Amino acid sequence: MKLTSARPAELEVSQNFESERPHHNCGVAGVCMHSGDFERTKYITAEMLLHLQHRGPDGAGVAVTGSETPDDNPVYSDLGSVKDVLTPSNLSGLGRGEYSIGHVRYRTKGSLGRVARLALQPFRNDSRSGHPFWIAHNGQFSGSLEGYPSDTSKFANDVAHRMVGRVSLTTAVVRELEVRHGSAYSLLIMDKNGVLAVRDPFGLHPLFYGYSEHLDSHLVASETPALTNLGVHDLESLPPGHILKLQQGQEPLIEPFVERPERPQICAMEIIYFVRADGKLEHKDIYVMRKDAGRYLGWLDRRLDADAVMPTPDSARAAAQGYAEVTGIPYEEAMIKTTSDRSFLQSTQAERERVANHKLQIIPSQVEGRRIVLVEDSIVRGTTLIDLVKRLKKFGAKEVHLRIAAPPLTDTCDYGIDIATRRELIAFQKKGDIEAIRRELYADSLRYIELEDLKKSMGPELGERACTKCFNSVRPSGDFIYKLPFKKSRSRQKAALPV
């Protein structure tokens, strides 16, 4: 793209900046309201989804049910952002109920048009006896889709088929999860009797719950900001291999559905990129972990002579700040990520999507004549970073040194993150040759954080057990014996939250 007189103060990166990032499939949120106006539950869910928008910008949906809600109550979902899809007028037709769950979705490769709409969640299904239930899922179930639009829709259908005779929803869910051992899921399942929250035995993706006093509701969501911004103060992380049961007017119950659940093997990319910077994982601040990763990068660069440390917005900011603190190189910003809200002016869907995409713009006066350390959270294909480095230099940067707060991505993900095929990953293409990658990116130097340093930045509890398959092809490990929770026995455990 050439600099034109219409934009004298900025240089726009021509490619869609977000296309270079790894993408997550979704985020989930749920409500169990104990008293008050049950008309509000759907709006509470939508409010939580606003705080999860970054996990799934391409589609959103909400479902509501309760003791007096009609069985044919619809789900409302559509392609688009939360603020555009879950408007008050769109949600008004959902009726009222004590329970609600919602979902935000990222559109993975190939899921366009009709397929994308069919894959929107929550999914509604019915048992053979006509028992309706709804499912929202973050992660990835193993196994063939067999013609279904998504892994979640097939899971919902298989659960429904198991609900025969006296087989309960909880029993059917656990039995289907056993069949899909090795899958990744933070799962919400709702029927007229309550909400179930389920986290896989590895604990690959986060799921939190807590009580909001001013809403008199228990809330559950993929990330902590969705809860804290609605008045939850004492929130908890659902342990791996556990099910949380929320029912109106009752204390929450939490029990394992596998023998001897393990500590979380959290996905490393959740910490590096996906979770909002103001969020937490296992009681540790995301911002602090990212800043510590930058410090480890900076420790090896204390002799580097440069004029400014700059992040690519937004998730690299903390790492860049940590790097600047250790090296003493000033932290500055020269890139602005903008989103156009005027996509309605475009005549085709392709044009609307193009205009609505995030774009990165450069402030030339911050770049000209300077030696820049550019900090990025990760590199997938490298195509956008190539474009960015070229343009920084075209606009007068004397040097561009790339520092990456993640190790080289060399493998795909089977657990819910839409990373490109291995042959598209630049680190795989170059067989891990850092010098070859540097030349491809047109950088003056290139350094990735070491995997061991990344783990140290997470702290011993998370770092020692984090899933790093996309960096070293090592899968999460664990043999689990499945069991049915919520049987009438002394093993029943109350969740440590007020009602």
XYZ file of C-alpha atoms in Angstrom:
499
model
C 0.000 0.000 0.000
C 1.331 3.452 -0.878
C 1.174 6.423 1.427
C -1.423 8.812 0.076
C -2.118 12.465 0.746
C -5.414 11.501 2.339
C -3.561 9.846 5.247
C -0.430 11.984 5.794
C -0.065 11.214 9.491
C -0.291 7.431 9.477
C 0.805 4.418 7.499
C -1.667 1.567 7.400
C -0.516 -2.037 7.316
C -2.283 -3.480 4.292
C -3.007 -6.973 5.565
C -5.502 -7.911 8.212
C -3.357 -7.836 11.346
C -5.570 -10.278 13.240
C -5.293 -12.922 10.496
C -1.716 -13.547 11.626
C -2.754 -14.323 15.176
C -3.723 -17.752 16.466
C -7.464 -17.848 17.099
C -9.604 -19.392 19.780
C -12.871 -21.074 18.971
C -15.021 -19.521 21.682
C -15.954 -18.406 25.167
C -18.897 -19.377 27.386
C -20.985 -17.698 30.094
C -23.876 -18.811 32.291
C -26.273 -17.535 34.957
C -28.265 -19.127 37.769
C -30.469 -16.414 39.309
C -31.877 -17.185 42.753
C -34.382 -14.333 43.131
C -35.452 -11.166 41.405
C -36.640 -10.444 37.897
C -35.895 -13.545 35.823
C -36.314 -11.426 32.709
C -32.786 -10.168 33.456
C -30.868 -13.456 33.152
C -30.443 -13.223 29.365
C -29.147 -9.658 29.647
C -26.686 -10.669 32.361
C -25.389 -13.404 30.059
C -25.042 -10.945 27.187
C -23.145 -8.545 29.465
C -20.683 -11.300 30.383
C -20.218 -12.170 26.713
C -19.166 -8.575 26.022
C -16.178 -9.233 28.278
C -15.417 -12.424 26.315
C -15.745 -10.868 22.856
C -12.014 -11.283 22.139
C -12.397 -15.078 22.394
C -14.989 -15.200 19.621
C -15.622 -12.109 17.507
C -17.606 -13.732 14.696
C -20.806 -14.979 16.298
C -22.805 -14.899 19.526
C -25.828 -16.564 21.071
C -27.939 -16.801 24.242
C -30.482 -19.324 25.546
C -32.854 -19.044 28.511
C -34.905 -21.584 30.429
C -36.487 -22.190 33.816
C -39.298 -23.813 35.716
C -41.965 -21.717 33.964
C -40.258 -21.264 30.591
C -41.998 -22.930 27.611
C -40.180 -25.969 26.203
C -40.158 -24.404 22.759
C -38.335 -21.274 23.956
C -35.894 -20.407 21.143
C -32.154 -19.760 21.140
C -31.087 -16.421 19.713
C -27.782 -16.489 17.817
C -26.318 -14.842 14.744
C -23.055 -14.012 13.027
C -21.517 -10.771 14.228
C -20.240 -9.108 17.387
C -21.993 -9.307 20.750
C -23.077 -5.672 20.655
C -24.612 -6.129 17.189
C -26.210 -9.552 17.732
C -27.363 -9.550 21.366
C -29.273 -6.294 21.354
C -32.172 -5.720 23.770
C -34.667 -5.956 20.924
C -33.207 -9.256 19.700
C -33.164 -10.756 23.202
C -36.644 -9.552 24.163
C -38.297 -12.514 22.465
C -36.427 -15.103 24.541
C -38.786 -14.897 27.486
C -37.744 -15.267 31.111
C -36.184 -17.970 33.228
C -33.903 -18.631 36.181
C -31.135 -19.972 33.955
C -29.280 -18.712 30.923
C -26.139 -19.674 29.000
C -24.344 -17.928 26.154
C -21.505 -18.319 23.706
C -19.156 -16.301 21.522
C -17.582 -17.985 18.530
C -14.571 -17.575 16.300
C -15.177 -18.666 12.713
C -12.615 -21.375 11.934
C -11.388 -22.213 8.445
C -14.051 -23.532 6.117
C -16.933 -22.542 8.384
C -18.463 -19.878 6.180
C -22.014 -19.002 5.180
C -24.625 -21.606 6.047
C -22.097 -23.849 7.830
C -21.059 -20.967 10.076
C -24.683 -20.298 11.067
C -25.330 -23.969 11.795
C -22.288 -24.015 14.086
C -23.485 -21.094 16.219
C -24.127 -21.886 19.876
C -25.761 -22.540 22.299
C -27.163 -25.722 20.729
C -30.669 -26.843 21.623
C -31.395 -30.577 21.642
C -34.075 -32.917 22.995
C -33.879 -36.387 24.461
C -36.041 -39.132 22.998
C -38.539 -38.464 25.783
C -38.717 -34.773 24.834
C -36.414 -33.419 27.563
C -34.880 -30.186 26.165
C -31.340 -29.075 27.019
C -28.830 -26.535 25.743
C -25.029 -26.733 25.361
C -22.245 -24.158 24.970
C -18.664 -25.371 24.537
C -15.142 -23.954 24.526
C -12.505 -26.389 23.277
C -12.501 -29.307 20.867
C -14.048 -32.767 21.078
C -12.186 -35.659 19.499
C -13.744 -37.925 16.906
C -15.378 -37.677 13.497
C -18.056 -35.072 12.826
C -20.049 -37.542 10.676
C -21.784 -34.805 8.726
C -22.489 -32.518 11.691
C -21.608 -28.822 11.358
C -19.396 -28.927 14.457
C -17.976 -31.210 17.134
C -20.309 -29.622 19.698
C -23.480 -30.307 17.706
C -22.488 -33.970 17.379
C -21.752 -34.159 21.104
C -25.176 -32.668 21.904
C -26.878 -35.172 19.613
C -25.012 -38.113 21.181
C -25.946 -36.927 24.678
C -29.606 -36.770 23.624
C -29.466 -40.353 22.316
C -28.151 -41.579 25.670
C -31.035 -40.009 27.600
C -33.297 -43.050 27.466
C -35.554 -44.168 30.304
C -34.117 -43.094 33.652
C -30.742 -41.931 32.281
C -30.265 -38.365 33.519
C -28.673 -35.485 31.652
C -25.636 -35.583 33.957
C -25.140 -39.318 33.412
C -25.463 -38.977 29.638
C -22.954 -36.118 29.587
C -20.331 -37.981 31.641
C -20.700 -41.140 29.552
C -20.199 -39.159 26.343
C -17.187 -37.369 27.823
C -15.699 -40.756 28.667
C -16.042 -41.787 25.016
C -14.223 -38.575 24.075
C -11.349 -39.019 26.524
C -8.441 -36.768 25.621
C -10.685 -33.920 24.439
C -10.505 -30.340 25.657
C -13.649 -28.688 26.984
C -14.991 -26.006 29.225
C -18.637 -26.864 28.874
C -21.975 -25.409 29.985
C -25.117 -27.565 29.847
C -28.513 -26.206 30.845
C -31.996 -27.613 31.278
C -35.069 -26.581 33.255
C -33.487 -27.916 36.439
C -30.262 -25.928 36.395
C -26.853 -25.319 34.846
C -23.932 -27.737 34.754
C -20.386 -26.429 34.252
C -17.785 -29.013 33.235
C -13.996 -28.736 32.844
C -11.955 -31.471 31.188
C -9.583 -33.603 33.327
C -6.518 -31.862 31.880
C -7.839 -28.368 32.654
C -6.633 -27.124 29.271
C -8.939 -24.118 29.064
C -10.164 -21.933 31.926
C -13.588 -21.877 33.568
C -14.500 -19.736 36.597
C -17.517 -19.329 38.822
C -18.683 -17.094 41.653
C -21.580 -15.346 43.365
C -22.788 -11.801 42.627
C -24.629 -10.455 45.657
C -26.304 -7.523 43.927
C -27.639 -9.847 41.199
C -28.358 -12.683 43.674
C -26.944 -14.988 41.018
C -24.200 -17.515 40.578
C -22.239 -16.817 37.414
C -19.830 -18.951 35.404
C -17.581 -17.859 32.530
C -14.417 -18.586 30.568
C -12.500 -15.643 32.055
C -12.435 -13.730 35.323
C -13.261 -10.215 33.948
C -16.682 -11.499 32.849
C -17.395 -12.204 36.533
C -15.602 -9.400 38.355
C -17.250 -6.758 36.167
C -20.653 -8.061 37.315
C -19.903 -7.905 41.010
C -18.296 -11.283 41.752
C -15.623 -10.805 44.416
C -14.758 -14.310 45.622
C -14.447 -16.242 42.403
C -13.016 -19.739 42.000
C -11.472 -21.721 39.180
C -13.394 -24.915 38.483
C -10.838 -27.698 39.068
C -9.989 -30.042 36.181
C -12.210 -33.117 35.949
C -15.022 -31.562 37.997
C -18.673 -30.715 37.427
C -20.363 -27.728 39.058
C -24.142 -27.906 39.505
C -26.079 -24.645 39.887
C -29.760 -24.728 40.827
C -32.087 -21.898 41.768
C -32.400 -21.422 45.530
C -29.795 -24.090 46.361
C -26.147 -24.147 47.302
C -23.818 -24.910 44.380
C -22.421 -28.432 44.312
C -19.079 -29.462 42.896
C -17.778 -33.007 42.441
C -15.164 -34.805 40.320
C -16.292 -36.992 37.438
C -12.912 -38.771 37.235
C -10.875 -40.541 39.900
C -7.864 -38.595 41.163
C -8.158 -35.403 39.072
C -4.838 -33.680 38.387
C -3.637 -30.095 38.641
C -4.364 -27.939 35.566
C -2.336 -28.464 32.416
C -3.413 -25.065 31.114
C -2.885 -24.209 27.436
C 0.219 -21.993 27.241
C -1.398 -19.857 24.524
C -4.154 -18.892 26.967
C -1.464 -17.119 28.992
C 0.564 -15.796 26.054
C -2.306 -14.398 24.010
C -5.925 -15.393 24.553
C -6.926 -14.342 28.072
C -7.546 -10.633 28.585
C -4.638 -8.802 30.211
C -6.780 -7.949 33.261
C -7.691 -11.597 33.781
C -6.307 -14.283 36.068
C -5.471 -17.961 35.751
C -5.222 -20.100 38.884
C -5.057 -16.892 40.987
C -2.140 -15.397 39.043
C -2.436 -12.197 36.999
C -2.115 -12.605 33.230
C -0.483 -9.181 32.997
C 2.234 -10.162 35.484
C 3.004 -13.425 33.667
C 3.290 -11.654 30.319
C 5.468 -8.923 31.786
C 7.735 -11.541 33.360
C 8.093 -13.226 29.959
C 9.295 -9.889 28.585
C 11.788 -9.621 31.429
C 13.272 -13.010 30.560
C 13.605 -11.876 26.933
C 15.216 -8.615 28.013
C 17.691 -10.293 30.343
C 19.470 -11.771 27.307
C 19.482 -8.415 25.486
C 20.991 -6.073 28.067
C 23.809 -5.138 25.666
C 21.504 -4.413 22.702
C 21.813 -0.821 21.510
C 18.381 0.497 20.480
C 16.267 3.638 20.775
C 12.834 2.306 21.697
C 10.931 -0.824 22.685
C 7.547 -1.028 20.973
C 4.770 -3.641 21.218
C 2.411 -4.840 18.549
C -1.009 -4.163 20.143
C -2.553 -5.427 22.281
C -1.347 -8.621 23.975
C 2.384 -7.842 23.558
C 2.231 -4.658 25.652
C 3.003 -6.274 29.000
C 5.928 -8.261 27.552
C 7.317 -5.101 25.926
C 7.079 -3.235 29.234
C 8.938 -6.011 31.048
C 11.590 -6.072 28.331
C 12.057 -2.290 28.568
C 12.412 -2.407 32.366
C 15.234 -4.947 32.220
C 17.142 -3.459 29.278
C 16.671 0.204 30.145
C 15.554 0.934 26.580
C 12.596 3.390 26.635
C 9.141 1.906 26.135
C 7.113 3.713 23.480
C 4.204 2.993 21.145
C 3.989 3.638 17.433
C 1.165 1.342 16.364
C -2.578 1.792 16.750
C -5.116 -0.985 16.207
C -8.389 0.380 14.898
C -11.730 -1.128 13.948
C -14.105 0.528 11.526
C -17.734 0.561 12.624
C -18.920 1.688 9.190
C -19.098 -1.728 7.573
C -22.797 -1.176 6.808
C -21.735 1.118 3.960
C -20.190 -1.776 2.033
C -22.242 -3.526 -0.618
C -21.039 -7.128 -0.215
C -20.393 -9.390 2.764
C -16.727 -9.713 1.778
C -16.342 -5.935 1.777
C -18.144 -5.626 5.102
C -15.808 -8.194 6.670
C -12.773 -6.466 5.180
C -13.742 -3.089 6.605
C -14.723 -4.539 9.981
C -11.367 -6.315 10.430
C -8.844 -4.938 12.847
C -6.029 -3.028 11.155
C -2.718 -1.828 12.455
C -1.611 1.714 11.733
C 1.823 3.235 12.270
C 2.668 6.734 13.498
C 5.603 7.731 11.243
C 7.176 10.281 13.599
C 7.702 7.525 16.169
C 9.611 5.413 13.667
C 11.787 7.572 11.433
C 15.521 7.311 12.060
C 15.130 5.002 15.071
C 16.440 1.577 16.069
C 13.334 -0.294 17.201
C 12.893 -3.412 19.312
C 9.510 -4.739 18.202
C 7.954 -7.120 20.740
C 5.299 -9.584 19.539
C 3.455 -12.255 21.513
C 3.884 -15.032 18.906
C 4.497 -15.715 15.217
C 2.231 -18.016 13.216
C 2.728 -17.661 9.446
C 4.820 -14.511 9.616
C 3.143 -12.874 6.611
C 1.786 -9.836 8.440
C 4.982 -9.397 10.425
C 6.969 -9.406 7.168
C 4.702 -6.663 5.874
C 5.017 -4.697 9.116
C 8.829 -4.861 9.252
C 9.113 -3.814 5.593
C 6.882 -0.822 6.162
C 8.640 0.241 9.336
C 11.889 0.322 7.371
C 10.289 1.965 4.351
C 9.114 4.729 6.613
C 12.586 5.321 7.999
C 13.322 2.858 10.824
C 17.086 2.314 10.886
C 16.825 -1.133 12.475
C 14.018 -3.494 13.525
C 14.865 -6.152 16.121
C 12.117 -8.709 16.680
C 11.567 -10.186 20.142
C 8.899 -12.863 20.496
C 7.290 -13.685 23.871
C 6.510 -17.264 22.790
C 8.781 -20.041 21.516
C 8.610 -20.946 17.800
C 5.233 -22.471 16.884
C 6.009 -25.770 15.167
C 2.870 -27.868 15.614
C -0.906 -27.625 15.335
C -3.416 -27.822 18.182
C -6.004 -30.547 18.844
C -7.595 -28.753 21.776
C -9.612 -25.852 20.399
C -7.112 -23.308 19.066
C -7.270 -22.682 15.338
C -3.571 -22.760 14.464
C -2.614 -23.230 10.819
C -1.442 -26.567 9.432
C 2.207 -27.289 10.176
C 3.346 -26.526 6.648
C 1.979 -22.982 7.018
C 3.862 -22.274 10.249
C 6.992 -20.289 9.463
C 9.032 -22.006 12.186
C 8.080 -25.424 10.779
C 8.827 -24.319 7.216
C 12.317 -23.204 8.242
C 12.874 -26.305 10.412
C 13.437 -24.150 13.471
C 16.354 -22.264 11.886
C 16.139 -18.866 13.634
C 18.506 -17.188 11.194
C 16.409 -18.376 8.241
C 13.260 -17.049 9.924
C 14.988 -13.711 10.582
C 15.892 -13.346 6.919
C 12.331 -14.210 5.894
C 10.993 -11.516 8.233
C 13.491 -8.850 7.047
C 14.486 -8.200 10.669
C 17.931 -7.073 11.824
C 17.817 -9.626 14.618
C 15.328 -12.143 15.988
C 15.012 -13.774 19.377
C 12.293 -16.029 20.752
C 11.805 -16.669 24.449
C 13.149 -20.059 25.507
C 10.458 -22.567 26.471
C 11.933 -23.006 29.947
C 11.957 -19.234 30.486
C 8.323 -19.056 29.358
C 7.439 -21.697 31.944
C 9.319 -19.770 34.635
C 7.322 -16.648 33.785
C 4.111 -18.600 34.482
C 5.279 -19.625 37.943
C 5.842 -23.186 39.205
C 2.170 -24.138 39.567
C 1.232 -23.350 35.962
C 4.584 -23.503 34.189
C 5.574 -27.026 35.160
C 2.380 -28.525 33.755
C 1.317 -26.130 30.970
C 0.331 -27.683 27.647
C 3.066 -26.733 25.157
C 2.183 -29.091 22.299
C 2.258 -26.301 19.708
C 5.909 -25.635 20.670
C 7.323 -29.118 21.325
C 4.641 -31.616 20.136
C 4.274 -33.009 23.672
C 0.629 -33.768 24.448
C -1.002 -33.441 27.881
C -0.828 -36.717 29.779
C -3.061 -38.486 32.261
C -5.044 -41.698 32.625
C -8.458 -41.131 34.144
C -11.192 -43.413 35.434
C -14.591 -41.813 34.901
C -17.333 -41.929 37.521
C -20.808 -40.491 37.975
C -21.003 -37.431 40.245
C -23.791 -36.257 42.558
C -24.676 -39.658 43.923
C -26.228 -39.567 47.401
C -23.152 -40.154 49.517
C -20.776 -38.410 51.868
C -18.500 -37.624 48.935
C -20.801 -34.753 47.965
C -18.863 -31.530 48.379
C -20.299 -28.040 48.718
C -18.633 -25.327 46.656
C -16.945 -22.729 48.825
C -19.279 -19.897 47.874
C -22.237 -18.198 49.565
C -25.743 -18.410 48.186
